[in-house]
PDB file of C-alpha atoms in Angstrom:
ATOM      1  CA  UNK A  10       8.067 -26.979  -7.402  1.00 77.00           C
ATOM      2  CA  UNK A  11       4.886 -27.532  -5.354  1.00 86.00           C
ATOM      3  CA  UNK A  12       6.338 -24.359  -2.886  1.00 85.00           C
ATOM      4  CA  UNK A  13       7.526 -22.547  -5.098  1.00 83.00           C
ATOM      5  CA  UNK A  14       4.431 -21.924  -7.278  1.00 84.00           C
ATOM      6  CA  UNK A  15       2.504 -22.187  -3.648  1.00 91.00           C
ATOM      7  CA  UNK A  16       4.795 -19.048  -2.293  1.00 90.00           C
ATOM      8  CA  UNK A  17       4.527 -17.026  -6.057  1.00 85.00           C
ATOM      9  CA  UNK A  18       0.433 -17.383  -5.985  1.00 91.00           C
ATOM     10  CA  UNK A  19      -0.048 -16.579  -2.430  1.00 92.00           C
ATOM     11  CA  UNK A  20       2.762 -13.375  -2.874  1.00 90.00           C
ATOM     12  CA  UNK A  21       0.699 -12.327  -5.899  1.00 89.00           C
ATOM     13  CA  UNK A  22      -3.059 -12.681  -3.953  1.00 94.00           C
ATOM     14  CA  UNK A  23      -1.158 -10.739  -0.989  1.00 93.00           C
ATOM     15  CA  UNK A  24       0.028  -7.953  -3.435  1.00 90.00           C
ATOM     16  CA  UNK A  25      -3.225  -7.998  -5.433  1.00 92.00           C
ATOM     17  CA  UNK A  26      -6.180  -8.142  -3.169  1.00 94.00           C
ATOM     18  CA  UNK A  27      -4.719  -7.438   0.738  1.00 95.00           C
ATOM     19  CA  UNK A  28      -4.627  -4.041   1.947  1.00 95.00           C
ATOM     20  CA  UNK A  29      -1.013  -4.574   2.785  1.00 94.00           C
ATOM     21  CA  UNK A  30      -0.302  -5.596  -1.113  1.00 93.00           C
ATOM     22  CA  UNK A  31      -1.626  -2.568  -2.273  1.00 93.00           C
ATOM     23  CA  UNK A  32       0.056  -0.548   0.233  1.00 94.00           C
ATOM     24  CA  UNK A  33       3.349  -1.914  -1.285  1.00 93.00           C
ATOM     25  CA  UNK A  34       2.512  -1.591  -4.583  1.00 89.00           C
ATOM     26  CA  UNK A  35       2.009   2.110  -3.832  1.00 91.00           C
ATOM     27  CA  UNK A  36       5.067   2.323  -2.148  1.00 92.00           C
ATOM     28  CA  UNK A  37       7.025   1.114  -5.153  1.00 86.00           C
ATOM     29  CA  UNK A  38       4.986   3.925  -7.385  1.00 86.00           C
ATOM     30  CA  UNK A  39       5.714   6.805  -5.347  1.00 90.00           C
ATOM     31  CA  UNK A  40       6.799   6.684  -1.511  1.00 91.00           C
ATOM     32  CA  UNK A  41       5.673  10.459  -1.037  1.00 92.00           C
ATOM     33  CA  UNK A  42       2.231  10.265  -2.652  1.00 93.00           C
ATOM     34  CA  UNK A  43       1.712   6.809  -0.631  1.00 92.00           C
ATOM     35  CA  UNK A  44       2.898   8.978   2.854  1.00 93.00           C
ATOM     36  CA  UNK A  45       0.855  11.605   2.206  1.00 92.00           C
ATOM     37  CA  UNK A  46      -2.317   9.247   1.238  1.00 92.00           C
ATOM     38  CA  UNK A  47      -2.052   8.002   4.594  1.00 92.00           C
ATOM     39  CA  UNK A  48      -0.064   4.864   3.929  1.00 93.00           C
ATOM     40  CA  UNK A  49       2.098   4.308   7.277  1.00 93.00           C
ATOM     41  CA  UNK A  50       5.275   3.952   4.928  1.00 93.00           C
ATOM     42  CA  UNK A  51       7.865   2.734   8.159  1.00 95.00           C
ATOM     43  CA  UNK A  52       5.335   0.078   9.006  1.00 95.00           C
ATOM     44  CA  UNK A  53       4.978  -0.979   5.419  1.00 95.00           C
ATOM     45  CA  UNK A  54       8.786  -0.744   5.188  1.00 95.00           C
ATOM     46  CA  UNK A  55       9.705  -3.059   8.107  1.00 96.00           C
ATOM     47  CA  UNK A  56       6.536  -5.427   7.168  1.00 95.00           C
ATOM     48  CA  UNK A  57       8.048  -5.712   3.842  1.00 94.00           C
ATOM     49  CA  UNK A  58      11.861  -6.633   4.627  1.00 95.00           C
ATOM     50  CA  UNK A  59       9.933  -9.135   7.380  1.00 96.00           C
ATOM     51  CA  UNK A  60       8.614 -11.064   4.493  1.00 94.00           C
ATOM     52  CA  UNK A  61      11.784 -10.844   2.087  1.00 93.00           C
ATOM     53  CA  UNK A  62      13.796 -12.411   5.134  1.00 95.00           C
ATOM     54  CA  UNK A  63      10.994 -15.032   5.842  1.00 95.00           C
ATOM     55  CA  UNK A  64      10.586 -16.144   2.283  1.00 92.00           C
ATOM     56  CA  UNK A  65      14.700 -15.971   2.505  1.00 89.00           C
ATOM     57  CA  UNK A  66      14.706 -18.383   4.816  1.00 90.00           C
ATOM     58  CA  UNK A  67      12.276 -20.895   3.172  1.00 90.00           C
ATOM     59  CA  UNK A  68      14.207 -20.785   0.292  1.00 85.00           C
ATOM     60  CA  UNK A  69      17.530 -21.991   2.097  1.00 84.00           C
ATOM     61  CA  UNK A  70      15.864 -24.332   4.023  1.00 87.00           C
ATOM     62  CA  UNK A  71      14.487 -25.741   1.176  1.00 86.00           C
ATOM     63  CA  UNK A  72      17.840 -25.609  -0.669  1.00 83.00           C
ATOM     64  CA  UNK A  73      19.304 -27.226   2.490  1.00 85.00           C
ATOM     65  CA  UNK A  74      16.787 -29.887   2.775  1.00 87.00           C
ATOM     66  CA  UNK A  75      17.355 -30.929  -0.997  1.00 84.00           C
ATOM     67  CA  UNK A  76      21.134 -30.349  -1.002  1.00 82.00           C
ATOM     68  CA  UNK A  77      21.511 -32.834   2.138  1.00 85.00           C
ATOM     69  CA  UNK A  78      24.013 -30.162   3.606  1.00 82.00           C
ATOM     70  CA  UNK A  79      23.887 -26.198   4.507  1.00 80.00           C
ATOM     71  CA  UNK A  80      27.429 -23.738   4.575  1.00 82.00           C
ATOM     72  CA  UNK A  81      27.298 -20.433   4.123  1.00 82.00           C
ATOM     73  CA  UNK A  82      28.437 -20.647   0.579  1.00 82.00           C
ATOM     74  CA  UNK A  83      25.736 -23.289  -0.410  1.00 78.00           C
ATOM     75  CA  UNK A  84      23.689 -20.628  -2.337  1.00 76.00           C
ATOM     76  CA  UNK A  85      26.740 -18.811  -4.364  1.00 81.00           C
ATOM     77  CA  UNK A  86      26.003 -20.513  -7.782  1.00 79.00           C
ATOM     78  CA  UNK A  87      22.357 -19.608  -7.272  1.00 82.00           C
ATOM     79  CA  UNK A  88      23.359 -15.576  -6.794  1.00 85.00           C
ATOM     80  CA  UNK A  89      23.829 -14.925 -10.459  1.00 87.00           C
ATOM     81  CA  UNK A  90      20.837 -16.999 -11.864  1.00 88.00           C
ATOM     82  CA  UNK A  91      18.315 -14.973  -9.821  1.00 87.00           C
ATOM     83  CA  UNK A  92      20.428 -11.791 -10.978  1.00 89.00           C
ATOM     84  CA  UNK A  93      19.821 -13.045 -14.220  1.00 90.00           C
ATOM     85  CA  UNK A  94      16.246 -13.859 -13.570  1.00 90.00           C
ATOM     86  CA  UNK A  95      15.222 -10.306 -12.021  1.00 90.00           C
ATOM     87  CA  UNK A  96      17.267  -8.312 -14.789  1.00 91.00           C
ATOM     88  CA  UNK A  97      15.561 -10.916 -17.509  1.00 90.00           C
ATOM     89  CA  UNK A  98      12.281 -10.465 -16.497  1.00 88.00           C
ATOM     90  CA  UNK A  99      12.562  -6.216 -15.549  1.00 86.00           C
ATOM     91  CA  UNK A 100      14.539  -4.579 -12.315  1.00 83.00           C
ATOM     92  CA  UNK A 101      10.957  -3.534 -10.317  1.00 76.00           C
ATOM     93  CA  UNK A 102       8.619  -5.578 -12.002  1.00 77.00           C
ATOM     94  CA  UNK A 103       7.511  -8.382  -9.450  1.00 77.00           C
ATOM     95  CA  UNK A 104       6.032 -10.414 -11.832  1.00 81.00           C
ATOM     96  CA  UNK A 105       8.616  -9.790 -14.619  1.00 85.00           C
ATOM     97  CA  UNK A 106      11.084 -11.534 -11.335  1.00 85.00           C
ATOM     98  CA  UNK A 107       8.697 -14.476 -11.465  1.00 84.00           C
ATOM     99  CA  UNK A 108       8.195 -14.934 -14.975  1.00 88.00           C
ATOM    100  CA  UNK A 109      11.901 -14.015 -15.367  1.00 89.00           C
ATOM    101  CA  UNK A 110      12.796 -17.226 -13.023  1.00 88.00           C
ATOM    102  CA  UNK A 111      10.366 -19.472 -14.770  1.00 88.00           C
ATOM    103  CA  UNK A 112      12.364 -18.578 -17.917  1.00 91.00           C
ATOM    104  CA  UNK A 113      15.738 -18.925 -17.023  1.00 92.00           C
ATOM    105  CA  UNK A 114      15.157 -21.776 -15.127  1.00 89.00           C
ATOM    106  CA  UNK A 115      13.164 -23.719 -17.772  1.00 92.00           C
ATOM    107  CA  UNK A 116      16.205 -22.653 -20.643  1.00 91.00           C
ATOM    108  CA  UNK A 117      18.775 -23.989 -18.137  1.00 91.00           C
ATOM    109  CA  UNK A 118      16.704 -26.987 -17.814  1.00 91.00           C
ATOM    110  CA  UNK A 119      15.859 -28.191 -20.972  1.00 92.00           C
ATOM    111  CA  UNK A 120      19.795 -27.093 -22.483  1.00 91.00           C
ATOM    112  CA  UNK A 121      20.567 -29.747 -20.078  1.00 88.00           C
ATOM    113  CA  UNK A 122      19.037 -32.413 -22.645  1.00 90.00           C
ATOM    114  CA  UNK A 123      20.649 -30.840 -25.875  1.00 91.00           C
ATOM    115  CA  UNK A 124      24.197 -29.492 -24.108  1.00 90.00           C
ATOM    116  CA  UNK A 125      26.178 -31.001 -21.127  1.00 89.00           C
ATOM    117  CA  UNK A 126      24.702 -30.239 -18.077  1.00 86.00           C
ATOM    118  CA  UNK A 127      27.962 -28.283 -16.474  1.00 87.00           C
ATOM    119  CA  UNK A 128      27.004 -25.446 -19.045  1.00 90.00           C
ATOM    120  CA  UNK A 129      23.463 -24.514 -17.545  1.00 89.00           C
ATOM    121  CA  UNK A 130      24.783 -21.554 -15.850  1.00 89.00           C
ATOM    122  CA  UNK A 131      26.657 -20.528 -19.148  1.00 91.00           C
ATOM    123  CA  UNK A 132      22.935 -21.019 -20.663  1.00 91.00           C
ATOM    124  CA  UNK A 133      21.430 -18.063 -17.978  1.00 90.00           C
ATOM    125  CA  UNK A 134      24.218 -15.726 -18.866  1.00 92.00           C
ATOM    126  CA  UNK A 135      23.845 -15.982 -22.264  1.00 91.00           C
ATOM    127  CA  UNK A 136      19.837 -15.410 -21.646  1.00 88.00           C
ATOM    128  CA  UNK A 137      21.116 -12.165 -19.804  1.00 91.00           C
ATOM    129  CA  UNK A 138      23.447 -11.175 -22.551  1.00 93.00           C
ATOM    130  CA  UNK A 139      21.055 -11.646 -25.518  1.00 91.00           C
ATOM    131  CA  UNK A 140      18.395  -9.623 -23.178  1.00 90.00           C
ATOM    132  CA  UNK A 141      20.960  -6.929 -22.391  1.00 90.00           C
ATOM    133  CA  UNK A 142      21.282  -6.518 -26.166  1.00 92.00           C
ATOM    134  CA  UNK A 143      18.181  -6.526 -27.469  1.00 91.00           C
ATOM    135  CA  UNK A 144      15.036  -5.030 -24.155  1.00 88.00           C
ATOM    136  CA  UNK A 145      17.788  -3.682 -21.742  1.00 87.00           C
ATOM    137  CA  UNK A 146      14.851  -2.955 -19.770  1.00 86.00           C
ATOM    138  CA  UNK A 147      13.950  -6.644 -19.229  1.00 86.00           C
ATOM    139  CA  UNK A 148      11.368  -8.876 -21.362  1.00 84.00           C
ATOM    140  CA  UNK A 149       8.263  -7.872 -18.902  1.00 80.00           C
ATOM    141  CA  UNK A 150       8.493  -4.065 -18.402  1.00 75.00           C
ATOM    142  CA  UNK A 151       6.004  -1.310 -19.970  1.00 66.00           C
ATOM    143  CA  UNK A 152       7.715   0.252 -22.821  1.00 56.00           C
ATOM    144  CA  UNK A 153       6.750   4.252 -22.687  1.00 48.00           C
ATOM    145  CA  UNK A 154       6.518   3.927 -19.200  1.00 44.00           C
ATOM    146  CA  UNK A 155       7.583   6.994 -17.343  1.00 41.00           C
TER     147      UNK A 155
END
């Protein structure tokens, strides 16, 4: 927990007060109005899919260290609960992501105490399904937006 809040504060001061955060941010507005501002979109690009890959691997080492054991299936059942988190909390909203995680994991955590614990995965699809129905968009995007 201590790393993962760690990692979401110091992604959130990076986007919110570095040059290279606001760079991005443009990026995912408009890629043409950020190139033709002056914003070195290729750099941003490969800088951006540098840190994805780093923070990546953090993740599975973490997941290794507190599994006892790595394969290259070890992170399957975690595939569709970030799914679930990123379309929960909004597809492009960063922070919807985060506070899309938060949510499904704390639901799959605390059905664990009311349900049997085999059906926390059942839990963060039927999050998805109830969001799907009701803010397709996700629980954390603008509505109006264009």
């Amino acid at each position: 927990m201590i790393i993962s809040v760690a990692i979401m504060l110091g992604v959130h001061v990076m986007l919110k007060t570095t040059r290279l955060g606001k760079s991005m941010r443009a990026m995912s507005d408009n890629t043409t109005l950020a190139m033709t501002s002056g914003i070195d979109t290729k750099r941003i690009t490969t800088i951006t899919w540098f840190l994805s890959g780093t923070l990546a691997g953090l993740a599975g080492t973490v997941l290794g260290i507190t599994e006892g054991n790595l394969t290259p299936f070890s992170g399957e059942l975690f595939l569709f609960v970030i799914f679930a988190a990123v379309i929960v909390g909004g597809v492009g909203s960063i922070y919807g992501a985060m506070a899309g995680a938060v949510l499904i994991g704390l639901a799959m955590e605390v059905s664990a105490v009311f349900i049997n614990a085999s059906y926390k995965l059942d839990v963060a699809f039927g999050f998805l399904i109830f969001t799907l129905l009701f803010r397709p968009s996700g629980l954390f995007t603008r509505s109006g937006g264009a």
